[in-house]
Coordinates of C-alpha atoms in Angstrom, one line a residue:
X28 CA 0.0 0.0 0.0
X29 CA 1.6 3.2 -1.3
X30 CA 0.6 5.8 1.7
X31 CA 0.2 9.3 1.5
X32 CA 3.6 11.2 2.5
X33 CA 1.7 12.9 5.7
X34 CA 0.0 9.6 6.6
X35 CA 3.5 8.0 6.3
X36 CA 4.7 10.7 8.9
X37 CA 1.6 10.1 11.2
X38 CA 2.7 6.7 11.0
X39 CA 6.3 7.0 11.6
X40 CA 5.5 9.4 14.9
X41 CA 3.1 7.5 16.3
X42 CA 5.0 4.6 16.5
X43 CA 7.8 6.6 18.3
X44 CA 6.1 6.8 21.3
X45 CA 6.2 3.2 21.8
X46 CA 9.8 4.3 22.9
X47 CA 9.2 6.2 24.5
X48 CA 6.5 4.1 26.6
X49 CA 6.2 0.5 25.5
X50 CA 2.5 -0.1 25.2
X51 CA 1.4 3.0 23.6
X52 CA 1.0 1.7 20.5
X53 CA -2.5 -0.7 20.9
X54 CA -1.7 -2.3 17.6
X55 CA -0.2 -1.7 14.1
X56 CA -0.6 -3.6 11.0
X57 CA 1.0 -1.7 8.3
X58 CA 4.6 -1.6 6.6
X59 CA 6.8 -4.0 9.2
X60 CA 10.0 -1.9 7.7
X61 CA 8.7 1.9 8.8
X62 CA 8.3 -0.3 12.1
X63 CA 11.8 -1.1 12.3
X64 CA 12.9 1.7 11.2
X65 CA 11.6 3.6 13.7
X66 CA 12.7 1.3 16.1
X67 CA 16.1 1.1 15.1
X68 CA 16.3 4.9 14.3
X69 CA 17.8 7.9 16.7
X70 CA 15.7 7.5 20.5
X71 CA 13.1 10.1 19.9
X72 CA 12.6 13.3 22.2
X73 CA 9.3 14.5 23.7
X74 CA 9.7 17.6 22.8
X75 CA 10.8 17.1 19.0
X76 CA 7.4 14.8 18.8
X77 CA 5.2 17.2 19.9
X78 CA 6.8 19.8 17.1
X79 CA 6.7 17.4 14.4
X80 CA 2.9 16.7 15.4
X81 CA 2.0 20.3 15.4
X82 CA 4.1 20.9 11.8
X83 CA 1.9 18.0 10.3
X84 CA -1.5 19.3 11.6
X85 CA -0.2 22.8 10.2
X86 CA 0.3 20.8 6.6
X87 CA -3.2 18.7 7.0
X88 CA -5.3 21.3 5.0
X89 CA -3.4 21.4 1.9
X90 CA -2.5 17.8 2.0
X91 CA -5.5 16.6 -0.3
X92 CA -7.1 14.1 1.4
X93 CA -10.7 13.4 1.7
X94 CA -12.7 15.5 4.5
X95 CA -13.1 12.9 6.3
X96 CA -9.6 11.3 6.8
X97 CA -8.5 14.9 7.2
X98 CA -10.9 15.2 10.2
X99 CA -9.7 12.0 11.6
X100 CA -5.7 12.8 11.2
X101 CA -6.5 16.5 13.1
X102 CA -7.6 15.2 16.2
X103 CA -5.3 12.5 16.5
X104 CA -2.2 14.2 15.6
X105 CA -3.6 17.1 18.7
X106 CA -3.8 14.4 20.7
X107 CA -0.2 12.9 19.7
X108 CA 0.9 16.3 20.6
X109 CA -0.7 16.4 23.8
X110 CA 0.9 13.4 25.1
X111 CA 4.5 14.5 23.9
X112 CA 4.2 17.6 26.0
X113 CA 3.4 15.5 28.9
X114 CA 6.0 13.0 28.1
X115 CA 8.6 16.3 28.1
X116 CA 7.3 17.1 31.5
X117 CA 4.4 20.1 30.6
X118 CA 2.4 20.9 33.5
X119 CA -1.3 20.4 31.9
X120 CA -5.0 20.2 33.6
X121 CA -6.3 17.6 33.8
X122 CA -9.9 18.5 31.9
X123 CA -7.7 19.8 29.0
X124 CA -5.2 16.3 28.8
X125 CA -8.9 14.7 29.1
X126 CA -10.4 17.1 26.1
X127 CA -6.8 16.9 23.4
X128 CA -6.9 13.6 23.9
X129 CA -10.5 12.4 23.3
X130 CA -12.4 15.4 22.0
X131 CA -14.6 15.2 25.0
X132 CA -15.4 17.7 27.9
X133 CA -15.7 16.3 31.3
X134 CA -17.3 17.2 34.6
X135 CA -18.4 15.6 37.6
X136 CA -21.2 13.6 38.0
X137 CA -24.4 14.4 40.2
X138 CA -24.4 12.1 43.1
X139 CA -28.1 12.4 43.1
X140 CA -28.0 9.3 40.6
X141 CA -26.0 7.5 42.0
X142 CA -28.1 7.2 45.5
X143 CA -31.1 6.7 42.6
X144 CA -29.2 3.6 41.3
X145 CA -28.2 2.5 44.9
X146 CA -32.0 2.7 45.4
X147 CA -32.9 0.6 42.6
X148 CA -30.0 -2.2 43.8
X149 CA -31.9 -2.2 46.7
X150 CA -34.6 -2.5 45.2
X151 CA -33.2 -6.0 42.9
X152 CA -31.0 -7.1 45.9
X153 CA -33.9 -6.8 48.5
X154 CA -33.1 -8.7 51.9
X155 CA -31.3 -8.2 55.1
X156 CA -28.2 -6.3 55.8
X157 CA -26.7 -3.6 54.4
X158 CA -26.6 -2.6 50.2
X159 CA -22.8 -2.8 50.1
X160 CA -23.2 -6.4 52.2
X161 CA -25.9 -7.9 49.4
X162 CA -23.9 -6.6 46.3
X163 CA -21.1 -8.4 48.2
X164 CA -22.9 -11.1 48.9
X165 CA -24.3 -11.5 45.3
X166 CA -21.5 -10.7 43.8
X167 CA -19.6 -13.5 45.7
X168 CA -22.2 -16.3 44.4
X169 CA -21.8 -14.5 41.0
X170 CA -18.6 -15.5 40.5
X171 CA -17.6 -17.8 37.6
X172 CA -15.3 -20.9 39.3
X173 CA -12.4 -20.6 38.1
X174 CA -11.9 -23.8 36.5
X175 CA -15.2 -23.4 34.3
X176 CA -14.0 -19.9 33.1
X177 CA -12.4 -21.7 30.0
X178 CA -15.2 -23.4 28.6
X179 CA -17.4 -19.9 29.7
X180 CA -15.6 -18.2 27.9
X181 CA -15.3 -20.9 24.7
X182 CA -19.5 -20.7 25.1
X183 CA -20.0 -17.1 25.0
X184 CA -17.7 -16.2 22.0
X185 CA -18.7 -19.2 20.2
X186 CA -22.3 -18.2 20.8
X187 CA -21.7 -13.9 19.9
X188 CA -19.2 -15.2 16.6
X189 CA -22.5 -16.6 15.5
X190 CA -24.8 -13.3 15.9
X191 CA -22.1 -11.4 15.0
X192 CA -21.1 -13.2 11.1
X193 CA -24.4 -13.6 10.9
X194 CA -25.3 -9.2 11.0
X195 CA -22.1 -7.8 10.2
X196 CA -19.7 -10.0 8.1
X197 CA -16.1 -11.4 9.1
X198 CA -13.3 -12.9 7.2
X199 CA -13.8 -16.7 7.3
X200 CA -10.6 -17.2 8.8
X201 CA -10.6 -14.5 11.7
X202 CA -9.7 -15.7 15.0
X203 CA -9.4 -14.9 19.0
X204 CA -7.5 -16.8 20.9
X205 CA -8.1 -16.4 24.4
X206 CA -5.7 -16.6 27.6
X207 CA -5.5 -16.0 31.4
X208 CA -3.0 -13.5 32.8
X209 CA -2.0 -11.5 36.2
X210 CA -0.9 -8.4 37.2
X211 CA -2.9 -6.3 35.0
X212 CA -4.8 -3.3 35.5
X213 CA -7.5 -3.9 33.3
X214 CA -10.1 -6.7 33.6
X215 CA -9.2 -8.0 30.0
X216 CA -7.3 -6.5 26.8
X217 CA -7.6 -7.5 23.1
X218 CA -4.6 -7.4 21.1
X219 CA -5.0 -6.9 17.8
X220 CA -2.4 -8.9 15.8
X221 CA -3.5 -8.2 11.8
X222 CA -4.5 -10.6 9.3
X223 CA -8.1 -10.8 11.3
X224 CA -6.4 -12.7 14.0
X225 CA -6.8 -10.8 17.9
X226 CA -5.5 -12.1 21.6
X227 CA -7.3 -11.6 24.2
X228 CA -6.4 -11.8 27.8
X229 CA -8.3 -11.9 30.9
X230 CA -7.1 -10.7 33.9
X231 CA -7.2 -13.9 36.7
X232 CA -6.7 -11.4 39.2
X233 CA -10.1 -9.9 39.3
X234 CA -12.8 -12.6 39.9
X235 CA -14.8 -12.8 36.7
X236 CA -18.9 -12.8 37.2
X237 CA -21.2 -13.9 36.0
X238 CA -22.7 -11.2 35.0
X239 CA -20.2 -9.7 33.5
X240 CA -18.4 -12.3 31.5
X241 CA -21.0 -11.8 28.5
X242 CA -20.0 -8.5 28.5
X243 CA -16.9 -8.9 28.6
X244 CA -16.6 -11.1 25.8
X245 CA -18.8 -8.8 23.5
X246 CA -16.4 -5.9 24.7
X247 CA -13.0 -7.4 23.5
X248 CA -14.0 -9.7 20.6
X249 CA -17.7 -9.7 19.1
X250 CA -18.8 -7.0 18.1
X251 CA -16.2 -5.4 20.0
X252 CA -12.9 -4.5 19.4
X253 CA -11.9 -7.7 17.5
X254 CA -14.7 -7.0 14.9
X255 CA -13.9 -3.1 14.8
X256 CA -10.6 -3.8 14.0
X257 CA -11.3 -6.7 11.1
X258 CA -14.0 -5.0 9.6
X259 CA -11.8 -1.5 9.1
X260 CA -8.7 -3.7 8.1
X261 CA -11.0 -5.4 5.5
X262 CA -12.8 -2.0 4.3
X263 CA -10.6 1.2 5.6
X264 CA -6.5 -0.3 5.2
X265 CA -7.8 -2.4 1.6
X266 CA -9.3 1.0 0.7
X267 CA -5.9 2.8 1.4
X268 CA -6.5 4.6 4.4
X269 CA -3.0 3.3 6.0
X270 CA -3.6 5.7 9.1
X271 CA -6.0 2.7 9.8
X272 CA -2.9 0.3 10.6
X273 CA -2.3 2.4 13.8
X274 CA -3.9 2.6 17.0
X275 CA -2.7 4.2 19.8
X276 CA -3.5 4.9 23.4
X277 CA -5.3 8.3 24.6
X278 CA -6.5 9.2 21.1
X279 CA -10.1 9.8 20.3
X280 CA -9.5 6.4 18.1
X281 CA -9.8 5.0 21.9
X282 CA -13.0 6.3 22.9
X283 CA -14.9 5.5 20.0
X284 CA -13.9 1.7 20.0
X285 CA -14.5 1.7 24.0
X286 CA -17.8 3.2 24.0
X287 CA -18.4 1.1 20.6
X288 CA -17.2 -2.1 22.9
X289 CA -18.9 -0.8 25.9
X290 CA -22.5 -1.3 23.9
X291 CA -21.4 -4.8 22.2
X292 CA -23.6 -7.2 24.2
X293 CA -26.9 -4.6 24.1
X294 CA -26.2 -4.1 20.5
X295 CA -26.0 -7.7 19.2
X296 CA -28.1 -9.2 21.9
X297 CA -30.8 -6.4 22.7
X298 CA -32.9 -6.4 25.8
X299 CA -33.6 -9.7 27.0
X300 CA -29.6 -10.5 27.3
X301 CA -29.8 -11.7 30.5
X302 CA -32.2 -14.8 29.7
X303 CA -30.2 -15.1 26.5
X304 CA -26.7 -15.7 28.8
X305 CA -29.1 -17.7 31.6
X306 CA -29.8 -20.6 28.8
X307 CA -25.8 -20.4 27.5
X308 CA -25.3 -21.2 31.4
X309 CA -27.7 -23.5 31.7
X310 CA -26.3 -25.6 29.0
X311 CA -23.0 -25.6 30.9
X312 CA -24.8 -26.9 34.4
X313 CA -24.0 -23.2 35.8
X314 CA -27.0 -21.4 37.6
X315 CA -27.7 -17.8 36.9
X316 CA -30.9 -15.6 36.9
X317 CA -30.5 -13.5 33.4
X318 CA -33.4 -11.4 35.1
X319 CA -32.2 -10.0 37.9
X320 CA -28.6 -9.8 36.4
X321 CA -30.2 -7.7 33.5
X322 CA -31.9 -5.7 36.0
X323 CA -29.0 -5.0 38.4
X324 CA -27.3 -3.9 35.4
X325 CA -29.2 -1.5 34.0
X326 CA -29.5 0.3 38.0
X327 CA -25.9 0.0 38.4
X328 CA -25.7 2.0 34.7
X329 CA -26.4 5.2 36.9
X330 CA -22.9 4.9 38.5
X331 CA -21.0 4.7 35.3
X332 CA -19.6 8.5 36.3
X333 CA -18.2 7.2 39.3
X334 CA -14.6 6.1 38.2
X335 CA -14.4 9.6 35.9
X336 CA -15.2 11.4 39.0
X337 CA -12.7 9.5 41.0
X338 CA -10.3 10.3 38.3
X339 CA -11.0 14.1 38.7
X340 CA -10.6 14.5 42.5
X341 CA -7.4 12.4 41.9
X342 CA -5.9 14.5 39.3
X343 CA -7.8 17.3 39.1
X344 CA -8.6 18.4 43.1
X345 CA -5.7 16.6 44.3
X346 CA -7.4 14.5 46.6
X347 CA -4.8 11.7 48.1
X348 CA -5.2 8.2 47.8
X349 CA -7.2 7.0 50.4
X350 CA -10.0 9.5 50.1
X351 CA -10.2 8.3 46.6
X352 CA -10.3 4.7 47.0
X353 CA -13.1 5.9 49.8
X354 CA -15.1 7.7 47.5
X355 CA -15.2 4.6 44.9
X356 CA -15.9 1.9 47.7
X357 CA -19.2 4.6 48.5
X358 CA -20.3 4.8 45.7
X359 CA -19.5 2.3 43.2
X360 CA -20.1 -0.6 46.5
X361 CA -16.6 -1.7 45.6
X362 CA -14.4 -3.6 47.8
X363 CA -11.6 -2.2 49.2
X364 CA -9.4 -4.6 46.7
X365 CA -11.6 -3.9 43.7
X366 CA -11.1 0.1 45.0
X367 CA -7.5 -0.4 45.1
X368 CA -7.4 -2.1 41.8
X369 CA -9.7 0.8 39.9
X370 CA -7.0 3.1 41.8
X371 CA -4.1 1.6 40.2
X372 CA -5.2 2.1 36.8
X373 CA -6.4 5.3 37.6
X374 CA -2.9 6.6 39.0
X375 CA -0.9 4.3 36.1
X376 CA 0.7 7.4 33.9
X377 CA -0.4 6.0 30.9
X378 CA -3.6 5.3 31.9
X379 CA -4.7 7.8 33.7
X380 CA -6.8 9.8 31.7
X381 CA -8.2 6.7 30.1
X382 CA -11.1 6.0 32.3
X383 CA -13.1 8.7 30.6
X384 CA -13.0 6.4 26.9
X385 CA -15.7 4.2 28.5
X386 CA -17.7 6.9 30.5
X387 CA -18.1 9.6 27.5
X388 CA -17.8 6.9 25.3
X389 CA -20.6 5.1 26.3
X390 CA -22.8 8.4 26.1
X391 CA -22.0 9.9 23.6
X392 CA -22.5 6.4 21.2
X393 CA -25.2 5.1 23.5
X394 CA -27.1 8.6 23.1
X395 CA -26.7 8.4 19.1
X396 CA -27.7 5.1 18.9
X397 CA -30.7 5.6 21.2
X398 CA -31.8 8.2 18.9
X399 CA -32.3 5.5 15.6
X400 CA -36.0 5.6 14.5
X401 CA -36.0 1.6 14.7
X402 CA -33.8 -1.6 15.5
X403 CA -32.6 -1.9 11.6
X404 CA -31.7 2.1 12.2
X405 CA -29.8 0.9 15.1
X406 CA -28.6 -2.0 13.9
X407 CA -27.1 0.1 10.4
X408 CA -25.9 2.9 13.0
X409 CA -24.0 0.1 14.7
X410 CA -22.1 -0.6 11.8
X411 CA -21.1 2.5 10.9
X412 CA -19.3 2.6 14.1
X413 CA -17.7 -0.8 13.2
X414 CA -16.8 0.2 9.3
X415 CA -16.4 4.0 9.4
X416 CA -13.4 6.7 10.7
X417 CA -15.6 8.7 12.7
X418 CA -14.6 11.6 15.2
X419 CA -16.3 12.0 18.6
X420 CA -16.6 15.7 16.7
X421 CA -18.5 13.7 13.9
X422 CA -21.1 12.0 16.2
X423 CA -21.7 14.9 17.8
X424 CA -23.0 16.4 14.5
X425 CA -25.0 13.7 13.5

């Protein structure tokens, strides 16, 4: 694929911040030699990135590409430049590191939801003792044992592959390729290797639920990110849109394919999910009310702003550590080792800011998708997401 000379620089200074930070690059699947020569090349400096990202945007409007690839490189290459200043040590806000790098503006949540979603726990969790004790409780008997979570897992992607090829198209020989890991800060991660082939791990050190394994799988491989990233490889990258090939962390690229993820299982599955997983379970011996799961999990929805806001009193109000992970066991009914563990990824360096990909993710996409006139508007809406380069700015008008 012969690239365009700016999207061949876009390339080549994305992928030297992987030196800069191994990890920052999510995935690339373009020209293996502009990989190594990067790698191989002079140790890049912070400060040099951020200049060579603002030089590009400068060139972006005469460069001749489409309006909607131009759009695309803009916000990126602002965000590129926004982590190379905090790579060189810039002093910036928090709310503006959140906004360069996602195209989204933030602000607290109103706590009056969430005490509206801890009343409607209550309500689905009705019995003795205190909330936080019966989501404890629950959560407890929710949990998957850990030596079914193989064959879980093998059930519920087998089960979503199906939905998915069935709606929106795949390669024939696409593939995910599942494995457990530790000391992670996430709950799982897809890696997307090229060729329609992903890994996905799941983190063994958070107890998987019930619940939330469904989810889970829909987030990281169908229709999530492993379809995303097969269906643009097969449409955008064969169309010659090589800025495609790259996807990096803290870019708006990130909070459309979490907030995309983050609606997987309601978009494929619909209302009614719970049932659906109860019979998948069922057929594996396992127990589990798909009612009151569903239920719990659209009153829990409420504190989806809960993290974000524990992000801004972290980084934005200063708050310490403790007071944080105080405010997240309150509110989100978390354990102190889940708080600690929500705490570590919200105090990694590169992750920081990251938390705000699923909460403004999530509404902004759920919002537009809510708005379709019917479920084949939805369903078309859905894909779009899936096939097309779109900007949280381009969602916004739509």
């Amino acid at each position: 694929m012969d690239a365009h000379p700016l999207v061949t620089d876009y390339l080549r200074l994305g992928l030297a911040f992987d030196r800069l930070e191994p990890g920052f690059v999510d995935a690339y699947t373009g020209d293996p030699a502009l990989r190594r020569e990067v790698q191989e090349g002079p140790a890049p400096l912070p400060g040099e990135l951020a200049t060579q990202a603002a030089a590009l945007r400068k060139e972006l409007p005469e460069a001749g590409l489409p309006e909607v690839r131009t759009e695309f490189l803009d916000v990126h290459l602002r965000a590129l430049e926004c982590s190379a200043r905090k790579f060189a040590g810039e002093q910036i806000s928090f709310v503006d590191e959140v906004r360069a790098y996602f195209d989204v503006d933030i602000a607290p949540g109103n706590e009056e939801d969430y005490r509206d979603a801890h009343r409607q726990m209550d309500e689905v969790l009705a019995g003795d003792g205190s909330l936080l004790e019966r989501v404890s409780a629950h959560r407890k008997a929710d949990e998957v044992p850990p030596e079914r979570l193989s064959e879980c897992v093998a059930a519920f992607s087998g089960a979503l592959r199906e939905l998915v090829r069935a709606r929106y198209p795949l390669p024939d020989h696409e593939q995910v390729e599942y494995e457990v890991v530790g000391d992670k800060p996430w709950s799982g991660f897809n890696y997307y290797l090229g060729n329609y082939r992903s890994k996905v791990a799941i983190n063994s050190d958070l107890k998987q639920h019930m619940a939330h394994l469904p989810a889970l799988i829909a987030h990281e491989a169908y229709p999530g990110h492993h379809t995303e990233h097969c269906r643009k490889e097969a449409g955008l990258v064969g169309a010659g849109q090589a800025e495609q090939t790259l996807f990096v962390v803290n870019t708006p690229q990130c909070l459309m394919a979490e907030g995309l993820a983050d609606l997987a299982l309601r978009s494929i599955v619909g209302p009614g999910w719970g049932r659906w997983a109860q019979e998948i379970y069922a057929d594996l011996g396992l127990r589990f009310d798909g009612e009151r799961a569903e239920r719990l999990s659209t009153a829990s929805a409420k504190l989806l702003g809960v993290r974000q806001d524990a992000a801004l009193l972290l980084h934005d109000r200063g708050r310490d550590a403790n007071e944080v992970a105080g405010f997240l066991q309150r509110w989100s009914l978390a354990t102190p080792d889940r708080a600690r563990q929500s705490l570590r990824f919200l105090s990694s360096p590169l992750w920081r800011a990251y938390i705000s990909t699923y909460v403004e993710g999530y509404r902004l996409l759920g919002g537009w998708l809510d708005r379709a006139a019917d479920e084949d508007d939805r369903a078309d809406r859905f894909r779009r997401l899936l096939d097309e380069p779109l900007t949280p700015g381009a969602v916004r008008r739509m």
